[in-house]
Coordinates of C-alpha atoms in Angstrom, one line a residue:
M1 CA 0.0 0.0 0.0
L2 CA 2.9 2.4 0.6
G3 CA 3.7 2.1 -3.1
M4 CA 0.3 3.8 -3.8
G5 CA 1.6 7.1 -2.5
F6 CA 1.3 7.3 1.2
P7 CA 4.5 8.1 3.1
A8 CA 5.6 5.6 5.7
L9 CA 5.8 8.2 8.5
L10 CA 2.1 8.9 8.3
F11 CA 1.1 5.3 7.8
G12 CA 2.0 3.7 11.1
R13 CA 0.3 3.8 14.5
R14 CA 3.3 3.9 16.8
R15 CA 2.5 5.1 20.3
K16 CA 6.1 5.8 21.5
T17 CA 8.2 8.7 20.2
S18 CA 10.3 7.0 17.6
P19 CA 13.6 8.4 16.2
T20 CA 11.6 9.0 12.9
M21 CA 9.0 11.1 14.8
R22 CA 11.7 13.0 16.6
A23 CA 13.4 13.7 13.3
A24 CA 10.0 14.8 11.9
L25 CA 9.4 17.3 14.7
T26 CA 12.9 18.7 14.4
L27 CA 12.4 19.1 10.7
L28 CA 9.1 20.9 11.1
L29 CA 10.7 23.5 13.3
L30 CA 13.5 24.0 10.8
L31 CA 11.1 24.3 7.9
A32 CA 9.0 26.8 9.7
A33 CA 12.0 29.2 9.2
V34 CA 13.3 27.9 5.9
H35 CA 14.6 31.3 4.8
A36 CA 16.3 32.0 8.1
E37 CA 20.0 31.6 8.9
H38 CA 20.2 33.3 12.3
R39 CA 21.9 30.2 13.8
G40 CA 24.4 30.0 11.0
R41 CA 24.2 28.9 7.4
A42 CA 26.1 25.7 8.0
Y43 CA 23.9 24.8 11.0
V44 CA 20.7 25.1 9.1
R45 CA 22.0 23.3 6.0
D46 CA 23.5 20.4 8.1
K47 CA 20.3 19.9 10.2
V48 CA 18.0 20.0 7.1
C49 CA 20.2 17.6 5.3
Q50 CA 20.5 15.3 8.3
E51 CA 16.7 15.1 8.6
F52 CA 16.3 14.8 4.8
K53 CA 18.5 11.7 4.9
T54 CA 16.9 10.3 8.0
L55 CA 13.3 10.6 6.7
G56 CA 13.8 10.1 3.0
K57 CA 12.4 12.3 0.2
E58 CA 8.7 11.4 0.6
N59 CA 8.5 11.8 4.3
F60 CA 10.5 15.1 4.0
R61 CA 8.0 16.3 1.4
T62 CA 5.0 15.3 3.5
L63 CA 6.3 17.2 6.5
T64 CA 7.1 20.2 4.4
I65 CA 3.4 20.3 3.3
I66 CA 2.4 20.2 7.0
A67 CA 4.9 22.9 8.1
N68 CA 4.0 25.4 5.4
S69 CA 0.2 24.7 5.5
R70 CA 0.4 25.6 9.2
K71 CA 2.5 28.6 8.6
Y72 CA 0.5 29.9 5.7
S73 CA -2.9 28.8 6.8
N74 CA -4.8 31.0 4.4
A75 CA -2.8 30.1 1.3
T76 CA -4.2 28.1 -1.6
F77 CA -3.2 24.5 -2.2
E78 CA -1.4 25.5 -5.4
E79 CA 0.7 28.1 -3.5
I80 CA 1.7 25.6 -0.9
N81 CA 2.5 23.1 -3.7
H82 CA 4.8 25.5 -5.4
L83 CA 6.7 26.3 -2.2
V84 CA 6.9 22.6 -1.2
R85 CA 8.4 21.7 -4.7
E86 CA 11.1 24.3 -4.3
I87 CA 12.0 23.3 -0.8
V88 CA 12.2 19.6 -1.6
S89 CA 14.2 20.3 -4.8
L90 CA 16.6 22.5 -2.7
A91 CA 17.1 19.7 -0.1
E92 CA 17.5 17.0 -2.7
T93 CA 20.0 18.9 -4.8
C94 CA 22.1 20.4 -2.0
C95 CA 22.0 17.4 0.4
A96 CA 23.7 15.1 -2.1
D97 CA 27.1 13.8 -1.1
D98 CA 28.8 15.6 -4.0
A99 CA 27.0 18.9 -3.6
D100 CA 29.0 22.1 -3.4
P101 CA 29.1 23.6 0.1
S102 CA 27.7 26.8 -1.1
C103 CA 24.7 25.1 -2.8
Y104 CA 22.2 25.5 0.1
D105 CA 23.1 29.1 0.7
A106 CA 22.8 30.0 -2.9
G107 CA 19.5 28.0 -3.2
S108 CA 17.9 29.6 -0.2
S109 CA 18.9 33.1 -1.5
A110 CA 17.2 32.2 -4.8
L111 CA 14.1 31.1 -2.9
S112 CA 14.0 34.4 -1.1
A113 CA 14.4 36.3 -4.4
K114 CA 11.6 34.3 -5.9
S115 CA 9.4 35.1 -2.9
C116 CA 10.0 38.8 -3.7
S117 CA 9.5 38.6 -7.5
K118 CA 6.5 40.0 -9.2
G119 CA 3.8 37.3 -9.7
S120 CA 5.5 35.0 -7.2
P121 CA 3.7 31.6 -7.0
F122 CA 4.3 31.3 -3.3
P123 CA 1.8 32.2 -0.5
T124 CA 1.1 35.9 -0.3
H125 CA 1.4 37.9 2.9
P126 CA 0.8 41.7 3.6
G127 CA 4.3 41.8 5.2
T128 CA 6.2 40.4 2.1
A129 CA 6.7 43.8 0.5
G130 CA 8.3 45.2 3.6
C131 CA 10.6 42.2 3.9
C132 CA 11.6 42.5 0.3
A133 CA 12.8 46.0 0.8
H134 CA 15.7 44.5 2.8
E135 CA 18.7 42.5 1.4
G136 CA 20.6 39.3 2.3
L137 CA 20.2 37.8 5.8
E138 CA 17.9 40.6 7.0
R139 CA 15.4 39.8 4.2
K140 CA 15.6 36.1 5.0
L141 CA 14.9 36.6 8.7
C142 CA 12.0 38.9 7.9
L143 CA 10.4 36.5 5.5
A144 CA 10.9 33.6 8.0
A145 CA 9.0 35.5 10.6
L146 CA 5.9 36.0 8.4
R147 CA 2.9 33.8 9.3
H148 CA -0.8 33.9 8.5
P149 CA -3.2 34.3 11.4
P150 CA -5.1 31.0 12.1
Q151 CA -8.5 30.5 10.4
E152 CA -11.3 31.9 12.5
L153 CA -13.2 28.7 12.0
P154 CA -11.6 25.6 10.7
R155 CA -12.6 25.1 7.0
Y156 CA -11.9 21.4 6.8
V157 CA -15.0 19.2 6.6
Q158 CA -14.5 15.5 6.4
P159 CA -16.2 14.0 3.3
S160 CA -18.4 10.9 3.4
N161 CA -16.7 7.5 3.5
E162 CA -17.7 7.0 -0.2
E163 CA -16.2 10.3 -1.2
L164 CA -13.0 9.6 0.7
C165 CA -12.5 6.2 -1.0
Q166 CA -13.3 7.6 -4.4
A167 CA -10.7 10.3 -4.1
F168 CA -8.2 7.9 -2.5
K169 CA -8.5 5.3 -5.3
T170 CA -8.4 7.9 -8.0
D171 CA -5.0 9.4 -6.9
P172 CA -3.7 8.3 -3.5
K173 CA -0.8 10.8 -3.5
D174 CA -2.9 13.8 -4.5
F175 CA -5.6 12.7 -1.9
A176 CA -2.9 12.6 0.8
D177 CA -1.4 16.0 -0.2
R178 CA -4.7 17.8 -0.3
F179 CA -5.8 16.3 3.0
L180 CA -2.6 17.3 4.7
Y181 CA -2.9 20.8 3.4
E182 CA -6.6 21.2 4.3
Y183 CA -6.2 19.7 7.8
A184 CA -2.9 21.4 8.8
S185 CA -4.1 24.8 7.6
S186 CA -7.5 24.4 9.4
Y187 CA -5.8 23.3 12.7
S188 CA -2.6 25.4 12.3
E189 CA -2.3 26.2 16.1
A190 CA -2.7 22.6 17.3
P191 CA 0.6 21.3 18.8
L192 CA 2.8 19.6 16.2
P193 CA 2.8 16.2 17.8
V194 CA -1.0 16.2 18.1
L195 CA -1.4 17.3 14.5
L196 CA 1.1 14.7 13.2
G197 CA -0.6 11.9 15.2
S198 CA -4.1 12.9 13.9
T199 CA -3.0 13.1 10.2
R200 CA -1.1 9.8 10.5
T201 CA -4.1 7.9 12.0
F202 CA -6.5 9.4 9.5
L203 CA -4.5 8.4 6.5
S204 CA -4.0 5.0 7.9
M205 CA -7.8 4.7 8.4
V206 CA -8.5 5.6 4.8
S207 CA -5.9 3.3 3.3
T208 CA -7.1 0.4 5.5
C209 CA -10.9 0.8 5.1
C210 CA -11.0 1.7 1.4
I211 CA -9.7 -1.7 0.5
S212 CA -11.6 -3.5 3.2
P213 CA -14.4 -6.0 2.1
M214 CA -16.6 -4.3 4.8
P215 CA -15.6 -0.6 4.6
T216 CA -18.6 0.7 6.6
A217 CA -17.8 -1.4 9.6
C218 CA -14.1 -0.6 9.2
F219 CA -14.7 3.1 9.2
L220 CA -16.9 2.9 12.2
K221 CA -14.3 1.0 14.2
E222 CA -11.4 3.3 13.1
K223 CA -13.3 6.5 13.8
L224 CA -14.2 5.3 17.3
E225 CA -10.5 4.5 17.9
R226 CA -9.3 7.9 16.8
K227 CA -12.2 9.9 18.4
S228 CA -10.1 11.1 21.3
L229 CA -7.2 12.2 19.1
S230 CA -9.6 14.0 16.7
L231 CA -11.2 15.8 19.6
L232 CA -7.8 16.7 21.1
T233 CA -6.8 18.2 17.7
L234 CA -9.9 20.4 17.6
M235 CA -9.8 21.5 21.2
S236 CA -6.0 22.0 21.4
N237 CA -6.2 24.1 18.2
R238 CA -8.9 26.3 19.8
A239 CA -7.0 26.6 23.1
C240 CA -3.7 27.3 21.5
S241 CA -5.2 29.8 19.1
R242 CA -6.5 31.7 22.2
F243 CA -3.2 31.3 24.0
M244 CA -1.4 32.9 21.0
A245 CA -4.0 35.7 20.6
Y246 CA -4.5 36.4 24.3
G247 CA -1.3 35.5 26.1
K248 CA -1.2 33.6 29.4
D249 CA -2.8 36.2 31.6
K250 CA -5.9 36.8 29.4
L251 CA -6.2 33.1 28.8
T252 CA -6.4 32.5 32.5
F253 CA -9.3 35.0 32.6
S254 CA -11.0 33.3 29.6
Y255 CA -10.8 29.9 31.3
L256 CA -12.0 31.3 34.6
T257 CA -15.1 32.8 33.1
A258 CA -15.9 29.6 31.2
L259 CA -15.8 27.6 34.4
A260 CA -17.8 30.3 36.2
Q261 CA -20.6 30.0 33.6
K262 CA -20.6 26.2 33.9
M263 CA -20.7 26.3 37.7
P264 CA -21.8 29.8 38.8
S265 CA -22.3 28.5 42.4
A266 CA -18.5 28.1 42.8
S267 CA -16.4 30.9 44.3
F268 CA -13.6 32.8 42.8
E269 CA -11.2 31.0 45.2
D270 CA -12.4 27.6 43.9
L271 CA -12.0 28.4 40.2
F272 CA -9.1 30.8 39.9
P273 CA -6.3 28.3 40.8
L274 CA -7.8 25.8 38.2
S275 CA -7.8 28.5 35.5
E276 CA -4.2 29.4 36.3
D277 CA -3.4 25.7 36.0
A278 CA -5.1 25.4 32.6
A279 CA -3.2 28.4 31.3
E280 CA 0.0 26.9 32.5
V281 CA -0.7 23.6 30.6
F282 CA -1.2 25.5 27.3
S283 CA 1.8 27.7 27.9
Q284 CA 3.9 24.6 28.3
C285 CA 2.4 22.4 25.5
C286 CA 1.2 24.6 22.6
D287 CA 4.8 24.9 21.3
S288 CA 6.2 21.7 22.8
V289 CA 7.5 18.9 20.5
A290 CA 7.2 16.4 23.3
E291 CA 4.7 13.8 21.8
D292 CA 2.6 13.4 24.9
C293 CA 2.8 16.8 26.4
M294 CA -0.8 17.9 25.8
Q295 CA -2.4 14.6 26.6
K296 CA -0.3 14.2 29.8
K297 CA -0.7 17.7 31.1
L298 CA -4.4 18.0 30.3
S299 CA -5.1 14.7 32.0
E300 CA -3.3 15.9 35.1
H301 CA -5.3 19.2 35.0
T302 CA -8.6 17.3 34.5
A303 CA -7.8 15.2 37.6
K304 CA -7.5 18.5 39.6
V305 CA -10.7 19.9 38.2
C306 CA -12.6 16.7 39.1
A307 CA -11.1 16.5 42.6
A308 CA -12.1 20.1 43.2
L309 CA -15.6 20.3 41.6
S310 CA -17.2 16.9 41.1
A311 CA -18.5 16.8 44.7
R312 CA -20.2 20.2 44.2
D313 CA -21.9 19.8 40.9
E314 CA -23.8 16.8 39.5
R315 CA -22.9 17.6 35.9
F316 CA -19.2 17.7 36.7
A317 CA -19.6 14.5 38.7
D318 CA -21.1 12.8 35.7
C319 CA -18.2 13.9 33.5
C320 CA -15.6 12.8 36.0
K321 CA -17.0 9.2 36.4
G322 CA -15.0 7.8 33.5
K323 CA -11.5 6.3 33.8
N324 CA -10.2 8.1 30.7
L325 CA -9.2 11.6 31.9
M326 CA -9.1 13.0 28.4
Q327 CA -12.7 11.9 27.7
N328 CA -13.6 13.5 31.0
Y329 CA -11.9 16.8 29.9
F330 CA -13.9 16.7 26.6
C331 CA -17.1 16.1 28.6
I332 CA -16.5 19.1 30.9
S333 CA -15.6 21.3 28.0
A334 CA -18.8 20.5 26.2
L335 CA -21.0 21.3 29.2
P336 CA -23.5 24.1 28.3
P337 CA -23.8 27.1 30.6
A338 CA -25.7 26.6 33.8
L339 CA -28.7 28.7 34.8
A340 CA -27.5 32.0 36.4
P341 CA -28.3 32.1 40.1
K342 CA -30.0 35.1 41.6
L343 CA -27.2 37.1 43.1
P344 CA -26.9 40.7 44.3
E345 CA -25.3 43.2 42.0
A346 CA -21.5 42.6 41.6
Q347 CA -19.4 44.8 43.7
K348 CA -17.1 47.0 41.5
P349 CA -13.5 47.4 42.4
T350 CA -12.5 50.7 44.0
G351 CA -10.1 53.1 42.2
E352 CA -7.4 52.2 44.8
Q353 CA -7.8 48.5 43.9
L354 CA -7.8 49.1 40.1
C355 CA -4.6 51.2 40.3
G356 CA -2.8 49.2 43.0
E357 CA 0.1 46.8 42.5
D358 CA -2.3 43.8 42.9
A359 CA -4.9 45.2 40.5
A360 CA -5.1 42.1 38.3
P361 CA -6.9 39.8 40.8
H362 CA -9.4 42.6 41.6
T363 CA -10.2 43.1 37.9
K364 CA -10.5 39.3 37.3
R365 CA -12.7 38.9 40.3
Y366 CA -15.2 41.6 39.2
L367 CA -15.4 40.2 35.7
F368 CA -15.8 36.7 37.1
E369 CA -18.8 38.0 39.1
L370 CA -20.3 39.4 35.9
A371 CA -19.7 36.1 34.1
R372 CA -21.5 34.0 36.7
R373 CA -24.5 36.4 36.6
H374 CA -24.6 36.2 32.8
T375 CA -23.8 32.6 32.0
N376 CA -24.8 32.7 28.3
T377 CA -22.5 35.7 27.4
P378 CA -19.8 34.2 25.2
D379 CA -16.0 34.7 25.5
V380 CA -15.9 37.2 22.6
F381 CA -17.9 39.7 24.7
L382 CA -16.3 39.0 28.0
S383 CA -12.8 39.4 26.5
K384 CA -13.8 42.8 25.2
L385 CA -14.8 43.8 28.7
Y386 CA -11.4 42.6 29.9
D387 CA -9.7 44.7 27.3
A388 CA -11.8 47.7 28.2
T389 CA -11.0 47.4 31.8
E390 CA -7.3 47.2 31.0
N391 CA -7.6 50.3 28.8
V392 CA -9.2 52.2 31.6
R393 CA -6.4 51.3 34.0
E394 CA -3.8 52.3 31.5
E395 CA -5.5 55.6 30.7
C396 CA -6.5 56.6 34.2
C397 CA -4.1 55.2 36.7
F398 CA -1.2 57.4 35.5
A399 CA -3.4 60.4 34.7
K400 CA -2.9 63.8 36.5
D401 CA -6.3 63.3 38.2
A402 CA -6.6 59.5 38.4
S403 CA -9.7 59.7 40.6
A404 CA -11.7 62.0 38.3
C405 CA -10.7 59.9 35.3
L406 CA -11.8 56.7 36.9
D407 CA -15.1 58.2 38.1
S408 CA -15.9 59.4 34.6
K409 CA -15.0 56.0 32.9
C410 CA -16.8 54.0 35.6
Q411 CA -19.9 56.1 35.4
K412 CA -20.0 55.7 31.6
M413 CA -19.5 51.9 31.9
G414 CA -22.1 51.7 34.6
K415 CA -24.7 53.1 32.2
E416 CA -23.7 51.1 29.1
L417 CA -22.6 47.8 30.6
P418 CA -25.8 46.3 32.2
P419 CA -28.0 46.7 29.0
F420 CA -25.1 45.4 26.8
L421 CA -24.7 42.3 29.0
E422 CA -28.4 41.6 29.2
K423 CA -28.8 41.8 25.4
A424 CA -25.7 39.6 24.8
N425 CA -26.9 37.1 27.4
R426 CA -30.4 37.0 26.0
L427 CA -29.2 36.7 22.4
C428 CA -26.9 33.8 23.2
R429 CA -29.4 32.0 25.4
Q430 CA -31.8 32.1 22.4
Y431 CA -29.1 30.7 20.2
T432 CA -28.6 27.8 22.7
E433 CA -32.3 27.0 23.2
L434 CA -33.6 27.5 19.6
T435 CA -32.8 25.7 16.3
F436 CA -30.5 27.6 14.0
L437 CA -33.3 28.6 11.6
D438 CA -35.6 29.7 14.5
F439 CA -32.7 31.7 16.0
K440 CA -32.1 33.5 12.7
K441 CA -35.9 34.3 12.5
R442 CA -36.0 35.6 16.1
L443 CA -32.9 37.7 15.5
R444 CA -34.3 39.1 12.3
E445 CA -37.5 40.1 14.2
T446 CA -35.6 41.7 17.0
L447 CA -33.4 43.7 14.6
T448 CA -36.4 44.7 12.5
Q449 CA -38.1 46.1 15.6
T450 CA -35.0 48.1 16.6
M451 CA -34.2 49.2 13.0
A452 CA -37.7 49.8 11.7
A453 CA -36.4 51.7 8.7
A454 CA -34.3 48.7 7.4
S455 CA -35.9 46.0 5.3
P456 CA -35.5 42.3 6.4
E457 CA -33.9 41.6 3.0
L458 CA -31.1 44.0 3.8
L459 CA -30.8 42.7 7.4
L460 CA -30.5 39.0 6.6
P461 CA -27.1 39.1 4.8
Q462 CA -25.7 41.0 7.7
L463 CA -26.7 38.3 10.2
T464 CA -24.6 35.6 8.7
P465 CA -21.1 36.8 9.9
L466 CA -22.5 37.5 13.4
V467 CA -24.2 34.1 13.6
L468 CA -21.1 32.2 12.4
R469 CA -19.0 34.0 14.9
L470 CA -21.5 33.1 17.7
Q471 CA -21.4 29.5 16.5
G472 CA -17.6 29.5 16.9
E473 CA -17.7 31.1 20.3
L474 CA -20.6 29.2 21.8
G475 CA -19.2 25.9 20.4
A476 CA -16.0 26.7 22.2
G477 CA -17.5 25.7 25.5

C-alpha cells in the first residue's frame, strides 16, 4: 500500500516517540523558518540535510506540506504546492554527497528572491513587500517571521466514506497531499505532535478501510478509535489559538469565566487556581515537541478539576466518572452554561484596587462575578470587557487626576454595561435554546423592531457573519 503514494511516516500507528518522529518534529521546526539563517548557514544546512537523509524524500516532502500549511494557513493548495516543490528540490540537490558547500546558501537566497519577485507563485502575505525592501540575511529573517493568522473557524469538513474512498482510489498521492494541506491549515495552532498523530491515523484509516471488504464497519471502528485524538486536535487548536492571541494572563481569565458559567455556584477562590493551572498547561504544551505533552498535562489538569468540583456539581460529577481523563476533559468542556443564580449586584473594584500593585486579581474577580451572573454571554464579549478594563487602567491610573478619570469612565460603563450584557446574554441564550433557523428568524424580528427603517432583506445578509461568529464562540464551550 505504501507504493500507492502514502509516506511511511504517516502510515503507522506507533505510540512511542520513535527516532523518525523526533526527526520529523525537528524538521518541522526548521522548515517553519526555511529562509532564516540566524543560527548560522552551516547549522541550518546540516540539520536540514541530516533530517532529509533520516526521513527520506517522501516523508520530508510530507512534513514540508504540513509545516507550510500551518505557517500559511490562508494560502491556496497551489501556492503551498509551489513552495513545497522548491524546498524539496533545494534539499534533494544540496544534500547530495557531492553537492557544493555553497549550494544550500545560494539556493535559499534564490528562494527568497523568488518570494519577492512579481507574480511569485508562493503564498502571499501583507508583510512580504516590507521584507523584500531588505537585502541578504535581513530579508531572509524577515520572510521567515511571516505567518498567516489562524483560520477563525476551521474550514476542513470530512467528506463521506464513499467520497474519501473515491478520491483515494483515483489518486492516493494527491488525496494525501490535499488532506494534509486542508487539515494542517485548518488546525494550524494545534501542537505539532497532536497534528502529526491525527493526520497519521486518519490516512491509515483511509488506506485500510477503502480496501476492506466491509468498509462501513471498518470506518466505524477506526473512527471510534481515533475519536479522542480527533477531539484533542480540535480542542488544542482552539485553546492554543486563544493562547497565541490572548497571552497567558488573558487566557487565565477566559478559562476562569468559562468555568464560572458552567458552575456559577463556585467561588472565585475555587476556580481561579484551576484557571491558572489550565493556562500553564497551554503555555507549556502549545509549542512543545514532546509527543505526549498535551495529553499528559491536560489529564493531570482534569484530575485536579474533578477533585475540586465533582462533589459540588452533578454535571461535573457525571463527566468525572470515566477512567479516561481525556474523555472527562472533553465532557467538561462540552457542558453548556448553567442557569444563572439570583445574586446581588456585583461589587465594583475601587479606584485604589484598580490602580494598586495587585490590580489584576481585583479586575478578574469583578469580571468573574459578571460572568457567573450572565452565564450565556460568550467569551468574545467578556474578553472585550477585559480589554476595556485594562484600557481604563492604563488611561486613568497614570493620569494627572486619576480619581476623576476613573469616576468618569466607571460612570459611563455603569450606564452602558448592564444593558449590553443583558442583550448579549439573551441573544446567546436564544441561540442555545432554539434551532439555528428559528434563531435567525428571532434575530431578524428583533433587529427589524429596533431598526424599523431597514428591510428584512437587507438585514438577513448582515446576520450571517454574526451568527457564524456566535457558532464558533458558543461551540468553544
